Amino acid sequence: MTVSAQDTVGFLVDHMKSARSDQPREGKPVFWLGAGCSAHDGVPLNAELLRLAMPDDRGTWGSPQYRFDVFCDNLGADRADFLAPHITRPLRPDSPYHGLTRLMRAGYADVVFTFNIDDLLEQAFQAAGLRERVDYEVVLVPELLPDVVARRISPRHGPRLRIVKLHGDHRWGINYMTSTEITRYPEAIRKAVETWSGQPAVVCGYSFFHLNVLEAFSRKGSYMVYANLQFPDAPMVLSLMSARNPKSAWFVDGDLGSFGGFVAALEEGLMP
């Protein structure tokens, strides 16, 4: 049974009210953010990013993704300088990331996993007066040994709030952007993704574009809410939702499915 976007938001609001706590707590939803969440602030979606980074020239061969893969094989850490002009954006005053930050500060969520390599959520945290390593922790997954990642994700020790950047950060040049890098996570990271995605999952603006994520994301566990501007037609999203929510499909699309509309609706229900 597919539930309306409005009813799905209502279901999520009710759950978040019951799970709210000023302390780390199992049962709170874990947010999973894709490129659609940063589009409001001017960060291009993947296809546009590749077009900007690898423009078509006369005599070029292969798709932008293929040419980007080949180019990055020899680029190394210089990738930071290469991507910075396309990824670096100032946080807008009306950015939905501000709303997500308010919800997290209020105790409705503790952990955010993001596949984006921008720093917009960190900017929102800082604009709210939150201090890294004091009020929140940033886990840059590609920069850590795999067995360290699982320990760093958990907010049982240290700050309650966690930003887990599964594919890294553009500023350091250590990120997962090429096709070979997004094939499979190291086993310790795969297990961490599987474990955390088995908790109540709120997926925003993400199409499960990456093979490593699709392979690791839990097929069982608690509910999964999927919010995106467009109702998904990709089999990977629909199959995952079917496995995860066999009785009720919690989709949010249209204006409510945009990251801005979705966060605003949660704030209205939780923090009127």
PDB file of N, CA and C in Angstrom, residues 197-251:
ATOM      1  N   SER A 197      21.800   1.797   8.435  1.00  0.00           N
ATOM      2  CA  SER A 197      20.656   1.947   7.532  1.00  0.00           C
ATOM      3  C   SER A 197      19.499   1.060   7.945  1.00  0.00           C
ATOM      4  N   GLY A 198      19.753   0.083   8.826  1.00  0.00           N
ATOM      5  CA  GLY A 198      18.671  -0.738   9.341  1.00  0.00           C
ATOM      6  C   GLY A 198      17.826  -0.029  10.382  1.00  0.00           C
ATOM      7  N   GLN A 199      18.306   1.086  10.906  1.00  0.00           N
ATOM      8  CA  GLN A 199      17.511   1.898  11.808  1.00  0.00           C
ATOM      9  C   GLN A 199      16.497   2.704  10.985  1.00  0.00           C
ATOM     10  N   PRO A 200      15.536   3.372  11.640  1.00  0.00           N
ATOM     11  CA  PRO A 200      14.612   4.213  10.864  1.00  0.00           C
ATOM     12  C   PRO A 200      15.400   5.114   9.929  1.00  0.00           C
ATOM     13  N   ALA A 201      15.118   5.028   8.644  1.00  0.00           N
ATOM     14  CA  ALA A 201      15.924   5.707   7.632  1.00  0.00           C
ATOM     15  C   ALA A 201      15.084   6.740   6.894  1.00  0.00           C
ATOM     16  N   VAL A 202      15.614   7.956   6.792  1.00  0.00           N
ATOM     17  CA  VAL A 202      14.977   9.017   6.015  1.00  0.00           C
ATOM     18  C   VAL A 202      15.947   9.395   4.906  1.00  0.00           C
ATOM     19  N   VAL A 203      15.614   9.016   3.681  1.00  0.00           N
ATOM     20  CA  VAL A 203      16.487   9.227   2.526  1.00  0.00           C
ATOM     21  C   VAL A 203      15.968  10.431   1.754  1.00  0.00           C
ATOM     22  N   CYS A 204      16.814  11.439   1.576  1.00  0.00           N
ATOM     23  CA  CYS A 204      16.406  12.694   0.939  1.00  0.00           C
ATOM     24  C   CYS A 204      17.278  12.992  -0.277  1.00  0.00           C
ATOM     25  N   GLY A 205      16.644  13.235  -1.413  1.00  0.00           N
ATOM     26  CA  GLY A 205      17.363  13.713  -2.585  1.00  0.00           C
ATOM     27  C   GLY A 205      18.436  12.784  -3.086  1.00  0.00           C
ATOM     28  N   TYR A 206      18.227  11.486  -2.955  1.00  0.00           N
ATOM     29  CA  TYR A 206      19.253  10.521  -3.349  1.00  0.00           C
ATOM     30  C   TYR A 206      18.621   9.427  -4.191  1.00  0.00           C
ATOM     31  N   SER A 207      19.322   9.012  -5.252  1.00  0.00           N
ATOM     32  CA  SER A 207      18.753   8.047  -6.189  1.00  0.00           C
ATOM     33  C   SER A 207      19.409   6.674  -6.099  1.00  0.00           C
ATOM     34  N   PHE A 208      20.247   6.446  -5.089  1.00  0.00           N
ATOM     35  CA  PHE A 208      21.008   5.203  -4.977  1.00  0.00           C
ATOM     36  C   PHE A 208      21.820   4.967  -6.247  1.00  0.00           C
ATOM     37  N   PHE A 209      22.491   6.037  -6.639  1.00  0.00           N
ATOM     38  CA  PHE A 209      23.313   6.065  -7.843  1.00  0.00           C
ATOM     39  C   PHE A 209      24.579   5.220  -7.686  1.00  0.00           C
ATOM     40  N   HIS A 210      25.024   5.034  -6.434  1.00  0.00           N
ATOM     41  CA  HIS A 210      26.313   4.394  -6.186  1.00  0.00           C
ATOM     42  C   HIS A 210      26.130   2.907  -5.881  1.00  0.00           C
ATOM     43  N   LEU A 211      26.906   2.085  -6.555  1.00  0.00           N
ATOM     44  CA  LEU A 211      26.789   0.638  -6.392  1.00  0.00           C
ATOM     45  C   LEU A 211      27.160   0.209  -4.975  1.00  0.00           C
ATOM     46  N   ASN A 212      28.160   0.869  -4.376  1.00  0.00           N
ATOM     47  CA  ASN A 212      28.553   0.471  -3.025  1.00  0.00           C
ATOM     48  C   ASN A 212      27.441   0.729  -2.012  1.00  0.00           C
ATOM     49  N   VAL A 213      26.692   1.816  -2.195  1.00  0.00           N
ATOM     50  CA  VAL A 213      25.591   2.124  -1.290  1.00  0.00           C
ATOM     51  C   VAL A 213      24.455   1.132  -1.479  1.00  0.00           C
ATOM     52  N   LEU A 214      24.103   0.871  -2.723  1.00  0.00           N
ATOM     53  CA  LEU A 214      23.009  -0.048  -3.007  1.00  0.00           C
ATOM     54  C   LEU A 214      23.309  -1.440  -2.459  1.00  0.00           C
ATOM     55  N   GLU A 215      24.567  -1.850  -2.549  1.00  0.00           N
ATOM     56  CA  GLU A 215      24.939  -3.175  -2.063  1.00  0.00           C
ATOM     57  C   GLU A 215      24.915  -3.236  -0.539  1.00  0.00           C
ATOM     58  N   ALA A 216      25.237  -2.123   0.133  1.00  0.00           N
ATOM     59  CA  ALA A 216      25.374  -2.143   1.586  1.00  0.00           C
ATOM     60  C   ALA A 216      24.090  -1.778   2.322  1.00  0.00           C
ATOM     61  N   PHE A 217      23.206  -1.012   1.697  1.00  0.00           N
ATOM     62  CA  PHE A 217      22.030  -0.504   2.403  1.00  0.00           C
ATOM     63  C   PHE A 217      21.120  -1.654   2.820  1.00  0.00           C
ATOM     64  N   SER A 218      20.701  -1.629   4.071  1.00  0.00           N
ATOM     65  CA  SER A 218      19.966  -2.763   4.649  1.00  0.00           C
ATOM     66  C   SER A 218      18.623  -2.987   3.948  1.00  0.00           C
ATOM     67  N   ARG A 219      18.326  -4.237   3.675  1.00  0.00           N
ATOM     68  CA  ARG A 219      17.028  -4.633   3.108  1.00  0.00           C
ATOM     69  C   ARG A 219      15.997  -4.928   4.188  1.00  0.00           C
ATOM     70  N   LYS A 220      16.416  -4.870   5.430  1.00  0.00           N
ATOM     71  CA  LYS A 220      15.501  -5.169   6.523  1.00  0.00           C
ATOM     72  C   LYS A 220      15.753  -4.184   7.651  1.00  0.00           C
ATOM     73  N   GLY A 221      14.956  -4.294   8.684  1.00  0.00           N
ATOM     74  CA  GLY A 221      15.097  -3.369   9.792  1.00  0.00           C
ATOM     75  C   GLY A 221      13.852  -2.517   9.922  1.00  0.00           C
ATOM     76  N   SER A 222      14.024  -1.313  10.439  1.00  0.00           N
ATOM     77  CA  SER A 222      12.898  -0.419  10.667  1.00  0.00           C
ATOM     78  C   SER A 222      12.442   0.206   9.350  1.00  0.00           C
ATOM     79  N   TYR A 223      11.500   1.130   9.450  1.00  0.00           N
ATOM     80  CA  TYR A 223      10.902   1.736   8.262  1.00  0.00           C
ATOM     81  C   TYR A 223      11.911   2.596   7.498  1.00  0.00           C
ATOM     82  N   MET A 224      11.579   2.880   6.249  1.00  0.00           N
ATOM     83  CA  MET A 224      12.365   3.756   5.392  1.00  0.00           C
ATOM     84  C   MET A 224      11.417   4.749   4.736  1.00  0.00           C
ATOM     85  N   VAL A 225      11.715   6.035   4.864  1.00  0.00           N
ATOM     86  CA  VAL A 225      10.980   7.099   4.177  1.00  0.00           C
ATOM     87  C   VAL A 225      11.867   7.630   3.066  1.00  0.00           C
ATOM     88  N   TYR A 226      11.300   7.779   1.883  1.00  0.00           N
ATOM     89  CA  TYR A 226      12.065   8.244   0.726  1.00  0.00           C
ATOM     90  C   TYR A 226      11.455   9.543   0.220  1.00  0.00           C
ATOM     91  N   ALA A 227      12.212  10.642   0.319  1.00  0.00           N
ATOM     92  CA  ALA A 227      11.734  11.962  -0.098  1.00  0.00           C
ATOM     93  C   ALA A 227      12.557  12.458  -1.274  1.00  0.00           C
ATOM     94  N   ASN A 228      11.870  12.793  -2.351  1.00  0.00           N
ATOM     95  CA  ASN A 228      12.534  13.324  -3.536  1.00  0.00           C
ATOM     96  C   ASN A 228      11.518  14.118  -4.336  1.00  0.00           C
ATOM     97  N   LEU A 229      12.003  15.082  -5.075  1.00  0.00           N
ATOM     98  CA  LEU A 229      11.111  15.922  -5.865  1.00  0.00           C
ATOM     99  C   LEU A 229      10.289  15.086  -6.840  1.00  0.00           C
ATOM    100  N   GLN A 230      10.937  14.105  -7.463  1.00  0.00           N
ATOM    101  CA  GLN A 230      10.273  13.225  -8.417  1.00  0.00           C
ATOM    102  C   GLN A 230      10.018  11.865  -7.773  1.00  0.00           C
ATOM    103  N   PHE A 231       8.825  11.318  -8.007  1.00  0.00           N
ATOM    104  CA  PHE A 231       8.557   9.961  -7.545  1.00  0.00           C
ATOM    105  C   PHE A 231       9.513   9.023  -8.281  1.00  0.00           C
ATOM    106  N   PRO A 232      10.165   8.105  -7.577  1.00  0.00           N
ATOM    107  CA  PRO A 232      11.204   7.290  -8.219  1.00  0.00           C
ATOM    108  C   PRO A 232      10.631   6.328  -9.243  1.00  0.00           C
ATOM    109  N   ASP A 233      11.368   6.179 -10.346  1.00  0.00           N
ATOM    110  CA  ASP A 233      11.016   5.149 -11.315  1.00  0.00           C
ATOM    111  C   ASP A 233      12.157   4.163 -11.513  1.00  0.00           C
ATOM    112  N   ALA A 234      13.279   4.401 -10.812  1.00  0.00           N
ATOM    113  CA  ALA A 234      14.422   3.499 -10.925  1.00  0.00           C
ATOM    114  C   ALA A 234      14.143   2.211 -10.157  1.00  0.00           C
ATOM    115  N   PRO A 235      14.382   1.060 -10.780  1.00  0.00           N
ATOM    116  CA  PRO A 235      14.111  -0.212 -10.100  1.00  0.00           C
ATOM    117  C   PRO A 235      14.855  -0.362  -8.783  1.00  0.00           C
ATOM    118  N   MET A 236      16.080   0.204  -8.684  1.00  0.00           N
ATOM    119  CA  MET A 236      16.830   0.014  -7.442  1.00  0.00           C
ATOM    120  C   MET A 236      16.135   0.650  -6.251  1.00  0.00           C
ATOM    121  N   VAL A 237      15.523   1.829  -6.447  1.00  0.00           N
ATOM    122  CA  VAL A 237      14.819   2.482  -5.351  1.00  0.00           C
ATOM    123  C   VAL A 237      13.531   1.732  -5.022  1.00  0.00           C
ATOM    124  N   LEU A 238      12.773   1.396  -6.048  1.00  0.00           N
ATOM    125  CA  LEU A 238      11.505   0.719  -5.832  1.00  0.00           C
ATOM    126  C   LEU A 238      11.708  -0.669  -5.224  1.00  0.00           C
ATOM    127  N   SER A 239      12.742  -1.370  -5.665  1.00  0.00           N
ATOM    128  CA  SER A 239      13.010  -2.700  -5.112  1.00  0.00           C
ATOM    129  C   SER A 239      13.441  -2.612  -3.665  1.00  0.00           C
ATOM    130  N   LEU A 240      14.282  -1.633  -3.365  1.00  0.00           N
ATOM    131  CA  LEU A 240      14.737  -1.465  -1.989  1.00  0.00           C
ATOM    132  C   LEU A 240      13.570  -1.111  -1.073  1.00  0.00           C
ATOM    133  N   MET A 241      12.700  -0.217  -1.525  1.00  0.00           N
ATOM    134  CA  MET A 241      11.548   0.161  -0.720  1.00  0.00           C
ATOM    135  C   MET A 241      10.625  -1.040  -0.508  1.00  0.00           C
ATOM    136  N   SER A 242      10.454  -1.844  -1.548  1.00  0.00           N
ATOM    137  CA  SER A 242       9.594  -3.027  -1.433  1.00  0.00           C
ATOM    138  C   SER A 242      10.144  -4.013  -0.409  1.00  0.00           C
ATOM    139  N   ALA A 243      11.454  -4.193  -0.401  1.00  0.00           N
ATOM    140  CA  ALA A 243      12.066  -5.102   0.557  1.00  0.00           C
ATOM    141  C   ALA A 243      12.015  -4.540   1.971  1.00  0.00           C
ATOM    142  N   ARG A 244      12.157  -3.231   2.070  1.00  0.00           N
ATOM    143  CA  ARG A 244      12.256  -2.587   3.378  1.00  0.00           C
ATOM    144  C   ARG A 244      10.875  -2.372   4.018  1.00  0.00           C
ATOM    145  N   ASN A 245       9.934  -1.938   3.213  1.00  0.00           N
ATOM    146  CA  ASN A 245       8.582  -1.657   3.709  1.00  0.00           C
ATOM    147  C   ASN A 245       7.580  -2.499   2.923  1.00  0.00           C
ATOM    148  N   PRO A 246       7.474  -3.784   3.190  1.00  0.00           N
ATOM    149  CA  PRO A 246       6.620  -4.641   2.363  1.00  0.00           C
ATOM    150  C   PRO A 246       5.133  -4.313   2.448  1.00  0.00           C
ATOM    151  N   LYS A 247       4.685  -3.659   3.519  1.00  0.00           N
ATOM    152  CA  LYS A 247       3.265  -3.385   3.684  1.00  0.00           C
ATOM    153  C   LYS A 247       2.876  -1.944   3.347  1.00  0.00           C
ATOM    154  N   SER A 248       3.780  -0.993   3.589  1.00  0.00           N
ATOM    155  CA  SER A 248       3.471   0.413   3.333  1.00  0.00           C
ATOM    156  C   SER A 248       4.675   1.084   2.693  1.00  0.00           C
ATOM    157  N   ALA A 249       4.470   1.728   1.546  1.00  0.00           N
ATOM    158  CA  ALA A 249       5.545   2.422   0.847  1.00  0.00           C
ATOM    159  C   ALA A 249       5.505   3.892   1.229  1.00  0.00           C
ATOM    160  N   TRP A 250       6.499   4.333   1.970  1.00  0.00           N
ATOM    161  CA  TRP A 250       6.521   5.695   2.495  1.00  0.00           C
ATOM    162  C   TRP A 250       7.289   6.611   1.545  1.00  0.00           C
ATOM    163  N   PHE A 251       6.617   7.102   0.518  1.00  0.00           N
ATOM    164  CA  PHE A 251       7.220   8.011  -0.446  1.00  0.00           C
ATOM    165  C   PHE A 251       6.702   9.429  -0.219  1.00  0.00           C
TER     166      PHE A 251
END
